mmCIF file of C-alpha atoms and ligand atoms in Angstrom:
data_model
loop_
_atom_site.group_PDB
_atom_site.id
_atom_site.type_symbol
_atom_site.label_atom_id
_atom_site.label_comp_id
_atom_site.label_asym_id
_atom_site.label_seq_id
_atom_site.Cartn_x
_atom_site.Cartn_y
_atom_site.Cartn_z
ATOM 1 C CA UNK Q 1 0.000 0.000 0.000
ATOM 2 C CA UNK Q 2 1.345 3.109 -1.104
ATOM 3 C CA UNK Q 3 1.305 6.715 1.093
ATOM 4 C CA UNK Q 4 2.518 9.821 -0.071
ATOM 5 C CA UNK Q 5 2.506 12.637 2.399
ATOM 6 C CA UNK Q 6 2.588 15.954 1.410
ATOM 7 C CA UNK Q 7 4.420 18.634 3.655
ATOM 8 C CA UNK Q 8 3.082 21.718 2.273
ATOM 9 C CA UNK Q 9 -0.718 22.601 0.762
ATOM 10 C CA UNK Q 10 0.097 25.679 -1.087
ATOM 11 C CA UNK Q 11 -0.639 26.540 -4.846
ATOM 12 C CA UNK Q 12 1.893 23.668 -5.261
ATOM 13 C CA UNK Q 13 1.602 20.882 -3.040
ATOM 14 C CA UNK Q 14 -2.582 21.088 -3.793
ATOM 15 C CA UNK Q 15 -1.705 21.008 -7.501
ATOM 16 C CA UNK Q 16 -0.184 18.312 -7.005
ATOM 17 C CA UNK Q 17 -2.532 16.311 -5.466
ATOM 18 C CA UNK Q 18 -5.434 17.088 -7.377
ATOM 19 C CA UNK Q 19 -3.769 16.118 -10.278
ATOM 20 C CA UNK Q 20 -2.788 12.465 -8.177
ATOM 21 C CA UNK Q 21 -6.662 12.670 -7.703
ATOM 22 C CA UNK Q 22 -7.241 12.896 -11.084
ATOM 23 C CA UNK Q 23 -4.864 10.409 -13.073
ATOM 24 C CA UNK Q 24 -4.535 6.803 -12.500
ATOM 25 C CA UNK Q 25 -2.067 6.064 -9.959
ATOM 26 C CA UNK Q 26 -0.463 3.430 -7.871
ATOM 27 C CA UNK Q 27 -0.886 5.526 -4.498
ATOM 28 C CA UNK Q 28 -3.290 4.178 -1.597
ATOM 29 C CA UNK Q 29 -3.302 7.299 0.531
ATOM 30 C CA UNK Q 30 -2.103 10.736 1.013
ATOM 31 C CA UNK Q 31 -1.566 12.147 3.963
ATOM 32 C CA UNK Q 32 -1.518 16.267 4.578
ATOM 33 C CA UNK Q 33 0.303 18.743 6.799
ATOM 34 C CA UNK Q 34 0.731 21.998 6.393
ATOM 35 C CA UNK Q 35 1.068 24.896 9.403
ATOM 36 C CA UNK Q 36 -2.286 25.812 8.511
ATOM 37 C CA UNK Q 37 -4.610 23.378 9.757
ATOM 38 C CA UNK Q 38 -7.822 24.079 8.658
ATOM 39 C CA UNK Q 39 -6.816 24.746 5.487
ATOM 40 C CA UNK Q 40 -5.628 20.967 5.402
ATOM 41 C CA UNK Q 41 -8.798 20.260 6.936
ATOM 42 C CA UNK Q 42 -10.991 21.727 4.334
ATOM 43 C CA UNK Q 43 -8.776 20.462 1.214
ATOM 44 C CA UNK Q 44 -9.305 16.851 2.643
ATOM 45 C CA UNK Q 45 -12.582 16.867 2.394
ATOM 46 C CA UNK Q 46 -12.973 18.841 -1.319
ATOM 47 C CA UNK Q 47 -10.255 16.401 -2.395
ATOM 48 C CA UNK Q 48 -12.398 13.756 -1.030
ATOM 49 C CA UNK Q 49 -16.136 14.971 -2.287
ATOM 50 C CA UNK Q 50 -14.393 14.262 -6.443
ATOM 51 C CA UNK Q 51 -13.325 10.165 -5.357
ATOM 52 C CA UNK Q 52 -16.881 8.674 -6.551
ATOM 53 C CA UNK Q 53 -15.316 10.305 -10.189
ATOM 54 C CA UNK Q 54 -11.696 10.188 -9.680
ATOM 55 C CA UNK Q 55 -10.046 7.073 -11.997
ATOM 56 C CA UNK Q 56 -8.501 5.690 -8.800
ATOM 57 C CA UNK Q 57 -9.714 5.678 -5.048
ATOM 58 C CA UNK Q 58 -7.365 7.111 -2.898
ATOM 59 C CA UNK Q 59 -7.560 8.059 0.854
ATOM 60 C CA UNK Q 60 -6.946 11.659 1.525
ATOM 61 C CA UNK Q 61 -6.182 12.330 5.228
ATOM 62 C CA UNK Q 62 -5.338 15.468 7.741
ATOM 63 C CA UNK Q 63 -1.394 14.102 8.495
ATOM 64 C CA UNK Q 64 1.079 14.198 11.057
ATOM 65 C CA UNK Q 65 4.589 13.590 11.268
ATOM 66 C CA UNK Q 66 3.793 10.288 12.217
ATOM 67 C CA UNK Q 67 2.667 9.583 9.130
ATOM 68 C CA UNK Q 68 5.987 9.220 7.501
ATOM 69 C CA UNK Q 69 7.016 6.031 9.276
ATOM 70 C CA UNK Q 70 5.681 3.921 6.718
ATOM 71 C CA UNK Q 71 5.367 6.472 3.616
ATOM 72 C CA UNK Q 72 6.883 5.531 0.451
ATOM 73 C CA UNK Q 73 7.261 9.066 -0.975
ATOM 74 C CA UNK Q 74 7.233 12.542 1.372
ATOM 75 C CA UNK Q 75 7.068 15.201 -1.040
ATOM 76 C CA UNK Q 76 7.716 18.947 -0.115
ATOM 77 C CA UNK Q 77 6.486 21.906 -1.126
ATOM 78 C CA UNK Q 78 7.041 23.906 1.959
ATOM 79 C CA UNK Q 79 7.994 27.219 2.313
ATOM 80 C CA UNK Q 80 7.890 30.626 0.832
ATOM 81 C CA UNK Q 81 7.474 30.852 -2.972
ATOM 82 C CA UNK Q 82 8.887 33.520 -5.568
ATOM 83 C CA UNK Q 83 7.663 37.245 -5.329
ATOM 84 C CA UNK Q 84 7.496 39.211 -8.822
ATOM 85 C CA UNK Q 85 11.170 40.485 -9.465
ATOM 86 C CA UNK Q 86 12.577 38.073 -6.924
ATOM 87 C CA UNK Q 87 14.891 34.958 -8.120
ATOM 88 C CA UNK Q 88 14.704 31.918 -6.740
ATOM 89 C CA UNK Q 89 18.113 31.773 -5.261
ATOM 90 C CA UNK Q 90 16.587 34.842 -3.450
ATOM 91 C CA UNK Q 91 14.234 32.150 -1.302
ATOM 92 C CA UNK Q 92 16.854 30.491 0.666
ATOM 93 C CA UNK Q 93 17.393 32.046 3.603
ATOM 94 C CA UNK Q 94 13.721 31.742 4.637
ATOM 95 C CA UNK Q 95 13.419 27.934 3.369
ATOM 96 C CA UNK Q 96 16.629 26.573 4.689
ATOM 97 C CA UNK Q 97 15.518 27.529 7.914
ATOM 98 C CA UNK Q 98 12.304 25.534 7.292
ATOM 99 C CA UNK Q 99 13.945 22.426 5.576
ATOM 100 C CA UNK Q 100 15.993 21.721 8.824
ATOM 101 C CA UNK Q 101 12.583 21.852 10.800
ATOM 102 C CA UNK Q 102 10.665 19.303 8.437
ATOM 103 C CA UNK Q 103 13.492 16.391 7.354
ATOM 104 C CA UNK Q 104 13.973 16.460 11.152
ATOM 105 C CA UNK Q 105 10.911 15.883 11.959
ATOM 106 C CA UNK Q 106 10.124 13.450 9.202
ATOM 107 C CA UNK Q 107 13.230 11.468 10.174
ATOM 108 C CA UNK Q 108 12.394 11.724 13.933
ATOM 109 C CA UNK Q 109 9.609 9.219 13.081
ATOM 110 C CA UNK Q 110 11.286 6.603 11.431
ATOM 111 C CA UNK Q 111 11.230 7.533 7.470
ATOM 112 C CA UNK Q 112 13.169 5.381 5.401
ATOM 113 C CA UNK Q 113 10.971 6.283 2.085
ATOM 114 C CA UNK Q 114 11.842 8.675 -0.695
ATOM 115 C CA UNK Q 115 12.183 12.460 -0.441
ATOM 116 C CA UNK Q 116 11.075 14.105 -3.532
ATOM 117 C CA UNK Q 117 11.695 18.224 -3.209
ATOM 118 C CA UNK Q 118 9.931 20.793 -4.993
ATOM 119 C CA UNK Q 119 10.437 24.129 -3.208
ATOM 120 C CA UNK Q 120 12.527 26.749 -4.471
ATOM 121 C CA UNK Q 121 15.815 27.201 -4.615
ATOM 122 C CA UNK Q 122 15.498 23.513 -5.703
ATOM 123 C CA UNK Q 123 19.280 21.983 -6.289
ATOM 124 C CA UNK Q 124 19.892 23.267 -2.572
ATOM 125 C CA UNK Q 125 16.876 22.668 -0.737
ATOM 126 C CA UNK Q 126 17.246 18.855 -2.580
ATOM 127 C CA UNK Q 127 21.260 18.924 -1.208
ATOM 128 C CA UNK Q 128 20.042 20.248 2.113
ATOM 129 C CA UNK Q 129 17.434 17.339 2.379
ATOM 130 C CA UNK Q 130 19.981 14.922 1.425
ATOM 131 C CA UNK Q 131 23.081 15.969 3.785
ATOM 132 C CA UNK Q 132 19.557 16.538 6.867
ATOM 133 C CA UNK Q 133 17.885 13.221 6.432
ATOM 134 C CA UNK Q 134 21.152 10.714 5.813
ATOM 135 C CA UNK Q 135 19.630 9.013 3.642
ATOM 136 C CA UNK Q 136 21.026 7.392 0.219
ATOM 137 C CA UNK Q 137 21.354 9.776 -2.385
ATOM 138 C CA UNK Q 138 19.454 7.332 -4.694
ATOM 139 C CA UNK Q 139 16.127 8.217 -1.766
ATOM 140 C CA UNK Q 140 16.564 11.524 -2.118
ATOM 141 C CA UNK Q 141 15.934 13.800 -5.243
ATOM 142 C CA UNK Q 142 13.913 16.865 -6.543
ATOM 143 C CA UNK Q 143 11.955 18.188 -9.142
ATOM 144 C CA UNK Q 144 15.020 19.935 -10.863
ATOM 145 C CA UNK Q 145 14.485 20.799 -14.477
ATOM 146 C CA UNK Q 146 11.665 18.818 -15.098
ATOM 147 C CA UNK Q 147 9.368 21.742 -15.381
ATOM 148 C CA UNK Q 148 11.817 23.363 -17.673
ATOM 149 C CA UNK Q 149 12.276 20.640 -20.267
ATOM 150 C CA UNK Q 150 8.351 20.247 -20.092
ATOM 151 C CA UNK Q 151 8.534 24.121 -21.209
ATOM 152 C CA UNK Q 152 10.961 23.701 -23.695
ATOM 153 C CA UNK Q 153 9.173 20.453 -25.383
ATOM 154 C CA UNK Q 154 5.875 22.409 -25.622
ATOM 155 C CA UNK Q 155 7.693 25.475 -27.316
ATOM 156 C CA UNK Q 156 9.373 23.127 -29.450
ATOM 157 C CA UNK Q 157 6.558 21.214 -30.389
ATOM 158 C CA UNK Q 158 4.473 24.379 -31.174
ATOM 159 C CA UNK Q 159 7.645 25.492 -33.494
ATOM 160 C CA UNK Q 160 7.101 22.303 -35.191
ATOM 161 C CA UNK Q 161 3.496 21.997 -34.936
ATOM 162 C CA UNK Q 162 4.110 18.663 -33.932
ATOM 163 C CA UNK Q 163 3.139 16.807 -30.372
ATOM 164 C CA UNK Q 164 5.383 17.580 -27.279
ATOM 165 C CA UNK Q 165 5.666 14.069 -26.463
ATOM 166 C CA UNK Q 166 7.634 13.656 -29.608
ATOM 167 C CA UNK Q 167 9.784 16.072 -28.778
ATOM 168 C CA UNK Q 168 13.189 14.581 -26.787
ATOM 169 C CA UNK Q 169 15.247 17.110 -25.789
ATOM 170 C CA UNK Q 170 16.533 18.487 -21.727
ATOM 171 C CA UNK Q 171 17.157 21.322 -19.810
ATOM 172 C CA UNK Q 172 19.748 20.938 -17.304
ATOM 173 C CA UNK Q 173 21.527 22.232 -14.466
ATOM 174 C CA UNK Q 174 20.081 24.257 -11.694
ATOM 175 C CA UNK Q 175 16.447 24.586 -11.881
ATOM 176 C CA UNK Q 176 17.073 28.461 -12.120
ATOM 177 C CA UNK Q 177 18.567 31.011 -13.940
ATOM 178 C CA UNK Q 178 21.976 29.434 -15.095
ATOM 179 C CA UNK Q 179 20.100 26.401 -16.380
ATOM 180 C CA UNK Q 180 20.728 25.478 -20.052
ATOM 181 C CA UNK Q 181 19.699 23.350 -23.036
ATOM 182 C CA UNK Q 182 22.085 20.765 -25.138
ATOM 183 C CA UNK Q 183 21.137 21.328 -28.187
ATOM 184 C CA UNK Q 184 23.621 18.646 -29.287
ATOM 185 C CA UNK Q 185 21.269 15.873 -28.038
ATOM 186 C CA UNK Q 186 18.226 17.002 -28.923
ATOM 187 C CA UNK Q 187 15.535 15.761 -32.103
ATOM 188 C CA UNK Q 188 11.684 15.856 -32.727
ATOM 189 C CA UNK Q 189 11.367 12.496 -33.866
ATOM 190 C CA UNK Q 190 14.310 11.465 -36.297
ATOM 191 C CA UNK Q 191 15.731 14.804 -36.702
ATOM 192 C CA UNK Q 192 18.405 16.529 -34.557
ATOM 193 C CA UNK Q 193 16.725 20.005 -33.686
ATOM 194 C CA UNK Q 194 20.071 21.942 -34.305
ATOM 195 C CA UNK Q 195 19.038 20.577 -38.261
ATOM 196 C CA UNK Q 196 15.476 21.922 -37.924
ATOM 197 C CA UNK Q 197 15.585 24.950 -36.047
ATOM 198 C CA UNK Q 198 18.313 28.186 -36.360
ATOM 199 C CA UNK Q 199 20.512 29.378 -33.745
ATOM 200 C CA UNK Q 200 18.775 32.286 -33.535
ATOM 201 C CA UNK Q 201 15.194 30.705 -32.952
ATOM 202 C CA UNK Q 202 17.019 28.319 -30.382
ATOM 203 C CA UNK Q 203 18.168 31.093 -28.233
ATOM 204 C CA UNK Q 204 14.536 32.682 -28.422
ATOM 205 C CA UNK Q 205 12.967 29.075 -27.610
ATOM 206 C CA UNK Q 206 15.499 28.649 -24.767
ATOM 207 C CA UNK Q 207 15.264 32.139 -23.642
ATOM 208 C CA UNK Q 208 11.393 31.540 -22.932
ATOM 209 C CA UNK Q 209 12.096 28.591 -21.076
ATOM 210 C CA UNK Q 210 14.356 30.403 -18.711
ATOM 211 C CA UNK Q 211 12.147 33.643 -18.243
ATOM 212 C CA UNK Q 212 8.747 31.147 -17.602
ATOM 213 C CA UNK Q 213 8.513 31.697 -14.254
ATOM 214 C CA UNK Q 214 8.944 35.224 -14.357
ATOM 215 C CA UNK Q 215 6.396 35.941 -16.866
ATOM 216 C CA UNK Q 216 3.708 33.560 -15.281
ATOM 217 C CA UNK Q 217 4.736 35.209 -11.739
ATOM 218 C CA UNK Q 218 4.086 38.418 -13.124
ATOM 219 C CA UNK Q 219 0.727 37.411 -14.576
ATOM 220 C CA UNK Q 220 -0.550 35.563 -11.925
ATOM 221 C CA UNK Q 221 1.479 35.619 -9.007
ATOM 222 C CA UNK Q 222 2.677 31.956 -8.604
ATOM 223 C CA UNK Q 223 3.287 28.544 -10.968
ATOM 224 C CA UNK Q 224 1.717 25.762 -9.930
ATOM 225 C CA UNK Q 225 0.011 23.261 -12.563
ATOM 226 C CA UNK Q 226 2.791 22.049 -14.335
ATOM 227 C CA UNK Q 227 4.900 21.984 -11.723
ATOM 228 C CA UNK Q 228 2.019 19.537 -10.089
ATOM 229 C CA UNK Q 229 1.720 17.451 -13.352
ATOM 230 C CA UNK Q 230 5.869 17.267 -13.218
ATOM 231 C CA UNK Q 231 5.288 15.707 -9.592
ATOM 232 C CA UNK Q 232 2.881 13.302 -10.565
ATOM 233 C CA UNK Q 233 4.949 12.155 -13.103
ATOM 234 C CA UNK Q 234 7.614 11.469 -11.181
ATOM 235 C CA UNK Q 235 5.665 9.735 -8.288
ATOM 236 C CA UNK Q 236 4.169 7.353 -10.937
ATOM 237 C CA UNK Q 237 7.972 6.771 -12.485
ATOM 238 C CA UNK Q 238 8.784 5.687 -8.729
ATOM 239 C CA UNK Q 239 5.721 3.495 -7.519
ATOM 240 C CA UNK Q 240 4.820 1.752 -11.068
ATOM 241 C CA UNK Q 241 9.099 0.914 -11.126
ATOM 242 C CA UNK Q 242 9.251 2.138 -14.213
ATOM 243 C CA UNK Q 243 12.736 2.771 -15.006
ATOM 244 C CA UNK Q 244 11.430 6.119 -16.842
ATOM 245 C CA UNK Q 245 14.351 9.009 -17.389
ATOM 246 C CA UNK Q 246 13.425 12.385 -16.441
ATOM 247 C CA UNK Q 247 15.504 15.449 -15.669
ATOM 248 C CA UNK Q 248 15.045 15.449 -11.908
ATOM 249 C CA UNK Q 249 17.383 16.818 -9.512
ATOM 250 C CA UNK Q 250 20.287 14.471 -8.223
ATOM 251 C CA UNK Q 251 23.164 13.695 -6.568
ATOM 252 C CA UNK Q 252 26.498 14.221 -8.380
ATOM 253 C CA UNK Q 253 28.641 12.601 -5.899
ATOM 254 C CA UNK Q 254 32.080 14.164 -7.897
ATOM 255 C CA UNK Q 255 30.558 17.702 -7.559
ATOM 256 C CA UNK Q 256 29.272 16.693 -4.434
ATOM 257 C CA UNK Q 257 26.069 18.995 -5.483
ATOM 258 C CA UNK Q 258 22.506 18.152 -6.890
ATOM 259 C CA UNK Q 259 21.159 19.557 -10.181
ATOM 260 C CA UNK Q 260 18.503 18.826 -12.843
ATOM 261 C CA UNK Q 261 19.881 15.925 -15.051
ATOM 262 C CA UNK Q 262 18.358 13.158 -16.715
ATOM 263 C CA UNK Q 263 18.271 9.861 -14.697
ATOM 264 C CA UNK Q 264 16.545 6.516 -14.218
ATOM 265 C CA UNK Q 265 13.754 6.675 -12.066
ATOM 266 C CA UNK Q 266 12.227 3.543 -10.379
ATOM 267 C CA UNK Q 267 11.173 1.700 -6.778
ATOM 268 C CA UNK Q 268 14.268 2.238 -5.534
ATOM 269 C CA UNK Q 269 14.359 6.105 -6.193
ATOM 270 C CA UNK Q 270 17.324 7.371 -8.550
ATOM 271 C CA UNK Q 271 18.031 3.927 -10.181
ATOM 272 C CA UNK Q 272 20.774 6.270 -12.054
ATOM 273 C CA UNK Q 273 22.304 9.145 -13.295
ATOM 274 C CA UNK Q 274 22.388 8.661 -17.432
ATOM 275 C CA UNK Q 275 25.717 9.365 -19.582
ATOM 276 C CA UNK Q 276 25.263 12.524 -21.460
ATOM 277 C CA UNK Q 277 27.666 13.500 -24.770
ATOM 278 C CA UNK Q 278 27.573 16.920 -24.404
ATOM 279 C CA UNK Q 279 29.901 19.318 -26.529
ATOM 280 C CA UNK Q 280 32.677 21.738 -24.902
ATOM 281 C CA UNK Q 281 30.653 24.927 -24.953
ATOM 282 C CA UNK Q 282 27.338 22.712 -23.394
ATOM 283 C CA UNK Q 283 30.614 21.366 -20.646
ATOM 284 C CA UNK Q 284 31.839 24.357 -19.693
ATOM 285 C CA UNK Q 285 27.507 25.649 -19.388
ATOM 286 C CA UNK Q 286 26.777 23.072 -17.100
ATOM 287 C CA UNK Q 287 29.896 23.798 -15.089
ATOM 288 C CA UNK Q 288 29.098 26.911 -14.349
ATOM 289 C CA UNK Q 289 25.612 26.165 -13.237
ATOM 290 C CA UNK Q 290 27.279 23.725 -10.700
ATOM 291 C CA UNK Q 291 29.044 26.166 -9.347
ATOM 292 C CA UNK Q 292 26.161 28.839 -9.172
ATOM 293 C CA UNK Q 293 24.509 26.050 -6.492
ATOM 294 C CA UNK Q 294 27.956 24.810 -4.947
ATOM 295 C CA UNK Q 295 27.953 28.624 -3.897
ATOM 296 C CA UNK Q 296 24.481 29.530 -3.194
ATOM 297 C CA UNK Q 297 24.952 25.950 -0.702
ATOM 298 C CA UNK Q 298 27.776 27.478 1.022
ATOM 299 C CA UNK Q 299 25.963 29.976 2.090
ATOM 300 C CA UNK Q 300 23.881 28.567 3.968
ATOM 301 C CA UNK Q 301 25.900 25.065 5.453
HETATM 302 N N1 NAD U 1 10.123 22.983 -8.420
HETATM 303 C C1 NAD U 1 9.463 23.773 -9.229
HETATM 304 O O1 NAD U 1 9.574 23.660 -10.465
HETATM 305 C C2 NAD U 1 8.572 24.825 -8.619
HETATM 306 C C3 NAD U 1 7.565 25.448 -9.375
HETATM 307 C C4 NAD U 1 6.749 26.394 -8.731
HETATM 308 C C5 NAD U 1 6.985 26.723 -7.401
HETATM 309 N N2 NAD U 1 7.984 26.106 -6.711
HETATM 310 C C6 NAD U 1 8.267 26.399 -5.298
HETATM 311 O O2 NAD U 1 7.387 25.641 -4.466
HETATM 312 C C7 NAD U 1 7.318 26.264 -3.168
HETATM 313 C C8 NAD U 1 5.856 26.408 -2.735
HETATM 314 O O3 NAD U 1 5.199 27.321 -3.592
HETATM 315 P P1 NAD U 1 3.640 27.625 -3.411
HETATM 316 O O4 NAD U 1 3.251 28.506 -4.539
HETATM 317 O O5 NAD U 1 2.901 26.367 -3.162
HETATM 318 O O6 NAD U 1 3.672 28.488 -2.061
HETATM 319 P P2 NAD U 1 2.424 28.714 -1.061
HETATM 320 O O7 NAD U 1 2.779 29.916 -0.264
HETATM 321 O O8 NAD U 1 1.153 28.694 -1.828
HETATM 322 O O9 NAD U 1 2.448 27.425 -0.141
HETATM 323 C C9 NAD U 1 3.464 27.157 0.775
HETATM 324 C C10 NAD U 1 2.848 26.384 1.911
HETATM 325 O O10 NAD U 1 3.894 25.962 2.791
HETATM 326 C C11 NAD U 1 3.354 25.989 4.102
HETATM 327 N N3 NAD U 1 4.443 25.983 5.081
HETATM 328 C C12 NAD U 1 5.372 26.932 5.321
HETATM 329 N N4 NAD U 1 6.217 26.523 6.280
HETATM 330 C C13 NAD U 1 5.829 25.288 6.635
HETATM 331 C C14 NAD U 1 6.307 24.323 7.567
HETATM 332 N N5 NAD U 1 7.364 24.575 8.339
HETATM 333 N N6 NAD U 1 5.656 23.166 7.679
HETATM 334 C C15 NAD U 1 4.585 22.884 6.907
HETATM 335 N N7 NAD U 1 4.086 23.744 5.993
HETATM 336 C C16 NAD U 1 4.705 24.926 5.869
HETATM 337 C C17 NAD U 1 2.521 27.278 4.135
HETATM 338 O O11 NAD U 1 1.605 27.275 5.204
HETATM 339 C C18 NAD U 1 1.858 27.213 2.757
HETATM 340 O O12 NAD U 1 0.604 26.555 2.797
HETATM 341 C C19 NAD U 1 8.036 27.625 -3.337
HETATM 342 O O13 NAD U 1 9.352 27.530 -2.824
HETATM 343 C C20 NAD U 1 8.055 27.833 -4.845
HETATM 344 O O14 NAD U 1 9.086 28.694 -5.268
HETATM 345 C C21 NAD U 1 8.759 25.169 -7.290
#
């Protein structure tokens, strides 16, 4: 029986789970917490009033910490999100503070599950999780540029006119604003997309990806949908074993840092981290962006 609690019923974590409610899914029951309690009371029962035409049944329940003792996956989305003009680097001050609170708590009762991280800044509140909880790197991982190479697939594949789901390309790095695209690797079905679209359009495409959360901030205050679909996603990956690659945040135990890069998702967490033949100029990128969360970290361990 699978439980998933949820530490954090924001815009995010209730995304999240209403899209769980709404897709077919391997999880039993989910279990909330949040500081606010009777806003976890109240989105138990809404959540619960859609079951008798949800695709699955699922339990949802008001959580404690206690919960986690036998919870395969405790996602968070805790914490303070991005205000317009602020970057997401900007955020971690407040949500270090709060990490330290939660993975103590959560390992105070016995978790031995997976962590999956989705609060901002994400490559160091997954490395924070991961050096807090001492658990395997291969239990604990985040979002990291999942969201981002869901962006850049739907900008491709609306370039293209063709489906996003036949689009196979990555953006990697920190989930933030030194993240980047190889181009090198990437094709729309059988062709490379450095053959089908020009430099210039590239940089515009890859641009927009990068300025996404911005834009929607300013628009509407906070993301939240696709991040949610990005979590389900990754939560099916890890209970149906799938062995799927995604670009999720993980441990790079050289760098000793985490960042979005494609891996091999399944029961046992981060099965692996793939082999990736990037060029120089895509080398030297994702080196940088290593060391834009290497120093953000040190600022706060
Ligand atoms: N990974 C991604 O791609 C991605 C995308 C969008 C947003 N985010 C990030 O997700 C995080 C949440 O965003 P949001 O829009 O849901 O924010 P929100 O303000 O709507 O929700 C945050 C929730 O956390 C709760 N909270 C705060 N401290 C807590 C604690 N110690 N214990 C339990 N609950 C606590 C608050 O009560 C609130 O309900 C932000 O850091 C945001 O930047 C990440």
């Amino acid at each position: 029986m699978n439980k998933v609690v949820l530490i954090g019923c924001g815009n995010v974590g209730m995304s999240y789970v209403y899209s769980l409610l709404n897709q077919r899914t391997n999880v039993h029951t989910v279990a909330l917490i949040d500081l606010n309690q009777d806003r976890v009371k109240g989105e138990v029962l809404d959540l619960s009033h859609g079951l008798p035409f949800a695709p699955s049944n699922v339990e949802f329940k008001v959580g404690s910490y206690e919960d986690c003792r036998d919870a395969t996956i405790v996602v968070i989305a805790a914490g303070a999100n991005q205000a317009p003009g602020e970057t997401r680097m900007d955020l971690i001050n407040k949500n270090s503070k709060i990490f330290k609170d939660i993975v103590t708590n959560v390992m105070a009762n016995g978790f031995n599950g997976i962590f999956l991280v989705a609060t901002n800044p994400l490559d160091v509140m997954t490395y924070l999780t991961y050096k807090y909880s001492g658990l395997d790197s291969s239990k604990v991982l985040g979002s990291g540029t999942t969201l981002d190479t869901a962006r850049l697939r739907y900008l491709v594949g609306s370039k293209l006119d063709i489906n996003p789901k036949n689009v196979h390309g990555y953006v990697i790095g920190e989930h933030g604003d030194s993240e980047f695209v190889p181009w090198s690797i990437a094709s729309a079905g059988s062709l490379g997309l450095t053959e089908c679209i020009n430099s210039e359009e590239r940089n515009s495409i890859e641009d927009k990806v990068r300025s996404s959360a911005y834009e929607i901030i300013n628009l509407k205050g906070a993301t939240y949908y696709g991040i949610g679909m990005c979590l389900v996603r990754i939560t099916n990956a890890i209970l149906s074993d799938e062995n799927t690659i995604m670009t999720v945040s993980t441990y790079d135990k050289e760098k000793d840092c985490y960042y979005g890069y494609p891996s091999i998702l399944n029961s046992t967490g981060v099965k692996k981290r793939t082999e990736l033949d990037l060029s120089l100029d895509e080398r030297e990128k994702l080196e940088k962006s290593i060391a834009a969360i290497k120093d953000a970290i040190s600022k706060v361990i």
